[in-house]
Coordinates of C-alpha atoms in Angstrom, one line a residue:
X25 CA -65.5 37.3 -16.5
X26 CA -67.8 37.7 -19.6
X27 CA -66.8 36.2 -22.9
X28 CA -65.2 38.4 -25.5
X29 CA -68.0 38.2 -28.1
X30 CA -70.4 39.9 -25.6
X31 CA -68.3 43.1 -25.5
X32 CA -71.1 45.2 -27.1
X33 CA -73.4 44.4 -24.2
X34 CA -71.1 46.3 -21.9
X35 CA -71.7 49.7 -23.5
X36 CA -73.8 50.9 -20.7
X37 CA -72.3 48.7 -17.9
X38 CA -69.5 50.1 -15.7
X39 CA -66.5 47.9 -15.9
X40 CA -64.7 46.7 -12.7
X41 CA -61.6 44.6 -13.6
X42 CA -60.5 43.0 -10.4
X43 CA -59.1 39.7 -11.5
X44 CA -55.7 38.9 -13.0
X45 CA -57.5 37.2 -15.9
X46 CA -58.2 40.6 -17.5
X47 CA -54.5 41.1 -18.3
X48 CA -54.0 37.6 -19.6
X49 CA -57.2 37.9 -21.6
X50 CA -55.9 41.0 -23.4
X51 CA -52.7 39.1 -24.4
X52 CA -54.7 36.3 -26.0
X53 CA -56.9 38.6 -28.1
X54 CA -54.7 41.7 -28.3
X55 CA -54.5 42.0 -32.1
X56 CA -58.2 41.1 -32.6
X57 CA -59.5 43.5 -30.0
X58 CA -57.5 46.5 -31.4
X59 CA -58.3 46.0 -35.0
X60 CA -62.0 44.9 -34.8
X61 CA -63.9 45.4 -31.6
X62 CA -62.5 48.8 -30.6
X63 CA -63.6 50.8 -33.7
X64 CA -67.1 49.3 -33.3
X65 CA -67.5 50.7 -29.8
X66 CA -67.1 54.3 -31.3
X67 CA -64.9 55.3 -28.3
X68 CA -67.7 55.0 -25.7
X69 CA -67.0 51.6 -24.3
X70 CA -65.0 51.8 -21.1
X71 CA -64.1 48.1 -21.3
X72 CA -62.8 48.3 -24.8
X73 CA -60.7 51.5 -24.1
X74 CA -59.3 49.9 -20.9
X75 CA -58.3 46.7 -22.7
X76 CA -56.7 48.6 -25.6
X77 CA -54.8 50.7 -23.1
X78 CA -53.4 47.6 -21.4
X79 CA -52.3 46.3 -24.8
X80 CA -50.6 49.5 -25.7
X81 CA -48.7 49.6 -22.4
X82 CA -47.7 46.0 -22.9
X83 CA -46.2 46.9 -26.3
X84 CA -44.3 49.8 -24.7
X85 CA -46.5 52.6 -25.9
X86 CA -46.8 54.2 -22.5
X87 CA -47.9 57.7 -23.6
X88 CA -50.7 56.2 -25.8
X89 CA -51.8 53.9 -23.0
X90 CA -52.0 56.9 -20.6
X91 CA -54.3 58.8 -23.0
X92 CA -56.5 55.7 -23.3
X93 CA -56.7 55.2 -19.6
X94 CA -57.6 58.9 -19.2
X95 CA -60.3 58.5 -21.7
X96 CA -61.7 55.5 -19.7
X97 CA -61.5 57.7 -16.6
X98 CA -63.5 60.4 -18.3
X99 CA -66.3 57.8 -19.0
X100 CA -66.2 56.5 -15.4
X101 CA -64.3 58.9 -13.1
X102 CA -65.2 57.0 -9.9
X103 CA -63.8 53.7 -11.1
X104 CA -60.6 53.1 -9.0
X105 CA -59.3 50.6 -11.6
X106 CA -59.1 53.3 -14.2
X107 CA -57.4 55.7 -11.7
X108 CA -54.9 53.1 -10.7
X109 CA -53.9 52.5 -14.3
X110 CA -53.5 56.2 -15.0
X111 CA -51.3 56.4 -12.0
X112 CA -49.3 53.4 -13.1
X113 CA -48.7 54.9 -16.6
X114 CA -47.6 58.2 -15.0
X115 CA -45.2 56.3 -12.8
X116 CA -43.7 54.5 -15.8
X117 CA -43.3 57.9 -17.6
X118 CA -41.3 59.2 -14.6
X119 CA -44.1 61.6 -13.4
X120 CA -44.2 60.3 -9.8
X121 CA -45.7 63.4 -8.3
X122 CA -48.7 63.4 -10.7
X123 CA -49.1 59.6 -10.0
X124 CA -49.2 60.3 -6.3
X125 CA -52.2 62.7 -6.8
X126 CA -54.0 60.0 -8.9
X127 CA -53.4 57.4 -6.2
X128 CA -54.7 59.8 -3.6
X129 CA -57.9 60.2 -5.7
X130 CA -58.2 56.4 -6.2
X131 CA -58.0 55.9 -2.4
X132 CA -61.2 57.9 -1.9
X133 CA -63.0 55.1 -3.8
X134 CA -61.0 52.1 -2.7
X135 CA -59.3 52.9 0.6
X136 CA -58.5 49.2 1.3
X137 CA -56.9 48.4 -2.0
X138 CA -53.3 47.1 -1.2
X139 CA -52.2 47.7 -4.8
X140 CA -52.9 51.5 -4.5
X141 CA -50.9 51.7 -1.3
X142 CA -48.0 49.7 -2.8
X143 CA -47.8 51.7 -6.0
X144 CA -48.1 55.0 -4.1
X145 CA -45.2 53.8 -1.9
X146 CA -43.1 53.2 -5.0
X147 CA -43.7 56.8 -6.1
X148 CA -42.8 58.1 -2.7
X149 CA -39.6 56.0 -2.8
X150 CA -38.6 57.5 -6.1
X151 CA -39.1 61.1 -4.9
X152 CA -37.1 60.1 -1.7
X153 CA -39.9 60.7 0.7
X154 CA -38.8 57.7 2.7
X155 CA -41.1 58.1 5.7
X156 CA -44.2 58.4 3.5
X157 CA -43.0 55.4 1.4
X158 CA -42.5 53.3 4.6
X159 CA -46.0 54.2 5.7
X160 CA -47.5 53.2 2.4
X161 CA -45.8 49.9 2.3
X162 CA -46.7 49.1 5.9
X163 CA -50.3 49.9 5.1
X164 CA -50.2 47.7 2.0
X165 CA -48.9 44.8 3.9
X166 CA -51.5 45.2 6.6
X167 CA -54.2 44.8 3.9
X168 CA -52.6 42.0 2.0
X169 CA -49.1 40.5 2.3
X170 CA -46.9 40.3 -0.8
X171 CA -43.3 39.6 -1.4
X172 CA -42.9 42.6 -3.6
X173 CA -44.1 44.9 -0.8
X174 CA -41.7 43.4 1.7
X175 CA -38.9 43.8 -0.7
X176 CA -39.6 47.5 -1.3
X177 CA -40.1 48.1 2.4
X178 CA -36.7 46.6 3.0
X179 CA -35.3 48.7 0.2
X180 CA -36.5 51.8 2.0
X181 CA -34.6 50.8 5.2
X182 CA -31.5 49.9 3.2
X183 CA -31.4 53.3 1.4
X184 CA -31.6 54.9 4.9
X185 CA -28.8 52.6 6.1
X186 CA -31.1 51.0 8.6
X187 CA -29.6 47.6 7.8
X188 CA -30.8 45.6 10.8
X189 CA -34.4 46.8 10.3
X190 CA -34.2 45.8 6.7
X191 CA -32.9 42.3 7.7
X192 CA -35.8 42.0 10.2
X193 CA -38.3 42.9 7.5
X194 CA -36.9 40.5 4.9
X195 CA -36.8 37.8 7.6
X196 CA -40.5 38.4 8.2
X197 CA -41.1 38.1 4.5
X198 CA -39.1 34.8 4.5
X199 CA -41.6 33.4 7.0
X200 CA -44.4 34.3 4.6
X201 CA -42.5 32.9 1.6
X202 CA -39.8 30.5 2.9
X203 CA -38.5 29.3 -0.5
X204 CA -38.0 32.7 -2.2
X205 CA -34.4 32.8 -3.3
X206 CA -34.4 36.6 -4.0
X207 CA -35.3 37.2 -0.3
X208 CA -32.5 34.9 0.8
X209 CA -30.0 36.6 -1.4
X210 CA -31.0 40.0 -0.3
X211 CA -30.7 39.1 3.4
X212 CA -27.2 37.6 2.6
X213 CA -26.1 40.8 0.9
X214 CA -27.3 42.8 3.9
X215 CA -25.3 40.6 6.3
X216 CA -22.3 41.3 4.1
X217 CA -22.9 45.0 4.4
X218 CA -22.8 44.8 8.2
X219 CA -19.8 42.5 8.2
X220 CA -21.4 39.2 9.3
X221 CA -19.9 36.9 6.6
X222 CA -20.9 33.7 8.4
X223 CA -24.6 34.5 8.3
X224 CA -24.3 36.0 4.9
X225 CA -22.8 32.8 3.5
X226 CA -25.6 30.8 5.2
X227 CA -28.4 32.7 3.5
X228 CA -26.5 32.8 0.2
X229 CA -26.0 29.0 0.3
X230 CA -29.7 28.5 1.0
X231 CA -30.6 30.7 -1.9
X232 CA -28.2 28.7 -4.2
X233 CA -29.9 25.5 -3.1
X234 CA -33.2 26.8 -4.6
X235 CA -31.7 28.6 -7.6
X236 CA -28.1 27.4 -8.2
X237 CA -27.6 29.5 -11.4
X238 CA -28.7 32.9 -10.0
X239 CA -25.8 35.2 -11.1
X240 CA -26.5 37.8 -8.3
X241 CA -26.3 35.1 -5.6
X242 CA -23.2 33.5 -7.1
X243 CA -21.4 36.8 -7.2
X244 CA -22.2 37.5 -3.5
X245 CA -21.3 33.9 -2.4
X246 CA -18.1 34.1 -4.5
X247 CA -17.0 37.3 -2.9
X248 CA -17.3 35.6 0.5
X249 CA -15.1 32.8 -0.7
X250 CA -12.6 35.3 -2.0
X251 CA -12.4 36.9 1.4
X252 CA -11.5 33.5 2.8
X253 CA -8.9 33.0 0.1
X254 CA -10.8 30.2 -1.6
X255 CA -10.0 31.4 -5.1
X256 CA -10.5 28.1 -6.9
X257 CA -13.9 27.5 -5.4
X258 CA -15.0 31.0 -6.2
X259 CA -13.8 30.6 -9.8
X260 CA -15.8 27.4 -10.2
X261 CA -18.9 29.4 -9.1
X262 CA -18.2 32.3 -11.4
X263 CA -18.0 29.9 -14.4
X264 CA -21.6 29.1 -13.8
X265 CA -22.6 32.8 -13.6
X266 CA -20.6 33.6 -16.8
X267 CA -22.9 31.4 -18.8
X268 CA -25.9 33.6 -17.9
X269 CA -24.2 37.0 -17.6
X270 CA -21.2 37.0 -19.9
X271 CA -21.2 40.8 -20.1
X272 CA -21.3 41.5 -16.4
X273 CA -18.6 43.9 -15.3
X274 CA -19.0 42.9 -11.7
X275 CA -18.4 39.2 -12.6
X276 CA -15.3 39.9 -14.6
X277 CA -14.0 42.2 -11.8
X278 CA -14.4 39.4 -9.3
X279 CA -12.8 36.8 -11.6
X280 CA -9.9 39.2 -12.2
X281 CA -9.3 39.6 -8.4
X282 CA -9.4 35.8 -8.1
X283 CA -6.5 35.5 -10.5
X284 CA -4.8 38.4 -8.6
X285 CA -5.1 36.4 -5.4
X286 CA -3.6 33.4 -7.2
X287 CA -0.7 35.8 -8.4
X288 CA -1.7 35.2 -12.0
X289 CA -1.3 38.9 -12.9
X290 CA -1.6 38.5 -16.7
X291 CA -5.0 36.8 -16.4
X292 CA -6.0 39.3 -13.7
X293 CA -5.2 42.3 -15.9
X294 CA -7.0 40.7 -18.9
X295 CA -10.2 40.1 -16.9
X296 CA -10.2 43.5 -15.3
X297 CA -9.8 45.2 -18.6
X298 CA -12.7 43.2 -19.9
X299 CA -14.7 44.4 -16.9
X300 CA -13.6 48.0 -17.6
X301 CA -14.9 47.7 -21.2
X302 CA -18.3 46.8 -19.9
X303 CA -18.3 49.5 -17.1
X304 CA -15.8 52.2 -17.9
X305 CA -17.0 54.5 -15.1
X306 CA -16.8 51.9 -12.3
X307 CA -14.1 53.2 -10.0
X308 CA -13.4 49.9 -8.2
X309 CA -12.3 48.3 -11.5
X310 CA -9.8 51.0 -12.2
X311 CA -8.6 50.8 -8.6
X312 CA -8.0 47.0 -9.0
X313 CA -6.2 47.4 -12.3
X314 CA -3.9 49.9 -10.5
X315 CA -3.2 47.3 -7.9
X316 CA -2.3 44.7 -10.5
X317 CA 0.1 47.0 -12.4
X318 CA 1.6 48.2 -9.1
X319 CA 2.4 44.5 -8.3
X320 CA 3.9 43.9 -11.7
X321 CA 6.0 47.1 -11.4
X322 CA 4.3 48.8 -14.3
X323 CA 4.2 52.1 -12.5
X324 CA 3.1 54.4 -15.3
X325 CA 0.0 52.2 -15.9
X326 CA -0.6 51.9 -12.2
X327 CA -0.5 55.7 -12.0
X328 CA -3.0 56.0 -14.8
X329 CA -5.6 53.7 -13.2
X330 CA -5.2 55.0 -9.7
X331 CA -5.7 58.6 -11.0
X332 CA -8.8 57.4 -12.9
X333 CA -10.2 55.8 -9.8
X334 CA -9.7 58.9 -7.8
X335 CA -11.4 61.0 -10.4
X336 CA -14.4 58.7 -10.3
X337 CA -14.4 58.3 -6.5
X338 CA -12.4 61.1 -4.8
X339 CA -13.4 60.1 -1.2
X340 CA -11.7 56.7 -1.0
X341 CA -8.5 57.1 1.0
X342 CA -6.7 53.9 0.0
X343 CA -6.6 55.1 -3.7
X344 CA -4.5 58.1 -2.5
X345 CA -2.1 55.8 -0.6
X346 CA -1.5 53.5 -3.5
X347 CA -1.1 56.5 -5.8
X348 CA 1.5 57.9 -3.3
X349 CA 3.4 54.5 -3.4
X350 CA 3.3 54.6 -7.2
X351 CA 4.5 58.2 -7.4
X352 CA 7.4 57.4 -5.0
X353 CA 8.4 54.5 -7.3
X354 CA 8.3 57.0 -10.2
X355 CA 10.7 59.3 -8.1
X356 CA 8.0 62.0 -7.7
X357 CA 8.6 62.5 -4.0
X358 CA 6.8 65.8 -3.6
X359 CA 3.5 64.6 -5.1
X360 CA 3.8 61.3 -3.3
X361 CA 3.9 63.2 0.0
X362 CA 0.9 65.3 -1.1
X363 CA -1.0 62.1 -1.8
X364 CA -0.1 60.6 1.6
X365 CA -1.2 63.8 3.3
X366 CA -4.5 63.8 1.4
X367 CA -5.2 60.2 2.5
X368 CA -4.4 60.9 6.2
X369 CA -6.7 63.9 6.1
X370 CA -9.5 61.6 5.1
X371 CA -8.7 58.6 7.3
X372 CA -6.3 57.8 10.2
X373 CA -4.9 54.4 9.5
X374 CA -1.8 52.9 10.9
X375 CA -0.9 51.2 7.6
X376 CA -1.0 54.6 5.9
X377 CA 1.4 56.0 8.5
X378 CA 3.8 53.1 8.1
X379 CA 3.9 53.5 4.3
X380 CA 4.4 57.2 4.6
X381 CA 7.3 56.7 7.1
X382 CA 8.9 54.2 4.7
X383 CA 8.7 56.6 1.8
X384 CA 10.2 59.4 3.9
X385 CA 13.0 57.2 5.1
X386 CA 13.8 56.1 1.5
X387 CA 14.2 59.8 0.6
X388 CA 16.5 60.6 3.6
X389 CA 13.8 62.4 5.6
X390 CA 14.6 60.5 8.8
X391 CA 13.1 63.0 11.3
X392 CA 9.8 63.1 9.6
X393 CA 9.9 59.4 9.1
X394 CA 10.3 58.9 12.9
X395 CA 7.3 61.2 13.6
X396 CA 5.0 59.1 11.3
X397 CA 6.4 55.9 12.7
X398 CA 5.5 57.0 16.2
X399 CA 2.0 57.8 14.9
X400 CA 1.9 54.3 13.3
X401 CA 2.6 52.7 16.7
X402 CA 0.0 54.8 18.5
X403 CA -2.7 54.0 15.9
X404 CA -1.9 50.3 15.8
X405 CA -2.1 50.1 19.6
X406 CA -5.4 52.1 19.6
X407 CA -6.9 49.7 17.0
X408 CA -6.9 46.9 19.5
X409 CA -6.2 44.2 16.9
X410 CA -5.0 41.0 18.7
X411 CA -3.3 39.6 15.7
X412 CA -2.0 42.3 13.3
X413 CA -0.8 41.2 9.8
X414 CA 2.6 39.5 10.2
X415 CA 4.0 41.2 7.1
X416 CA 3.1 44.7 8.6
X417 CA 4.8 43.8 11.9
X418 CA 7.9 42.5 10.1
X419 CA 8.2 45.6 7.9
X420 CA 7.7 47.8 11.0
X421 CA 10.5 46.1 12.9
X422 CA 12.9 46.5 10.0
X423 CA 12.1 50.2 9.7
X424 CA 12.4 50.7 13.4
X425 CA 15.9 49.2 13.4
X426 CA 16.9 51.4 10.5
X427 CA 15.6 54.5 12.1
X428 CA 17.3 53.8 15.4
X429 CA 20.6 53.1 13.7
X430 CA 20.3 56.2 11.6

């Protein structure tokens, strides 16, 4: 790399910036190069234009950087570095289709440049052309392996719900970069998605051993602990995450549900309301608040939050069931039945049938209650669960006795 004071010697020399030192160089001399050297070049120095464009983009002036990179391209239209930067600026401006055309042009001059393939894959991913994105990332990795390319390729598989392929690809990346906590966390989250909590916790634990304060990893590991009713251990982890991300809605939601599991409903409601303040359109937070108020017998508040949850996510059957329970407690039997019917249309679940049967029995609809209780027995048998919840079995036995005596 030539020294900065020789910039005028490059007026008639094509510039090919291949090394990372170009970017760091422009940071060191950004103010000087913009105010002194660039005017001297009278707009004809490709190098000066290129450096100023990098500086403008670093300062967040993307449109101006695009104009400068285009000017550099006009001076040297066959330089793939210029074309790459034009494509990058277009990508940052949300013009992915135009960026793809630029990268196609750049590939004519540098067909084995992994960065072009990688960035083209990013554009394809944003326009949801998953097959093309996968092809680009695979080609980029065949030229030069990078963690970022592996992560994006795994993301393509995840968006297509090809979870096992995503895990395999991230595992391959982990062989290439065995101490990358981001990769470990991502694999752990994918194992959570497919229901393998043991492997998930293994990867999340390894990630925490390399980066013990990563909020994303702590949230995931804490959720596994909550699933195993280890509320105090999960809370101790969340305290660490709260230092780095005190305004995280997901964090406060999980803390709230820890207190809910400990039957500290006042603290649970306070944490969940804080979470809702940070993310007012997050349906799961409204749903959890509904559960808290249902358990504290504040049925009007429970109705409010279950209704809000349904408005935000109308395809979650459990919301309708808990709304039905709430409406029944508010003596709105007709709407409670409608909510149960809506839930059963969406999902056949033996717990739904049992709750519906109880509500019907409590309102002297014994024949209808018997029908839904029989459906409950069929679905529970079909589920094949070896050890159903003891509370469900106890409730079912009590209801059966009442129906038989009635």
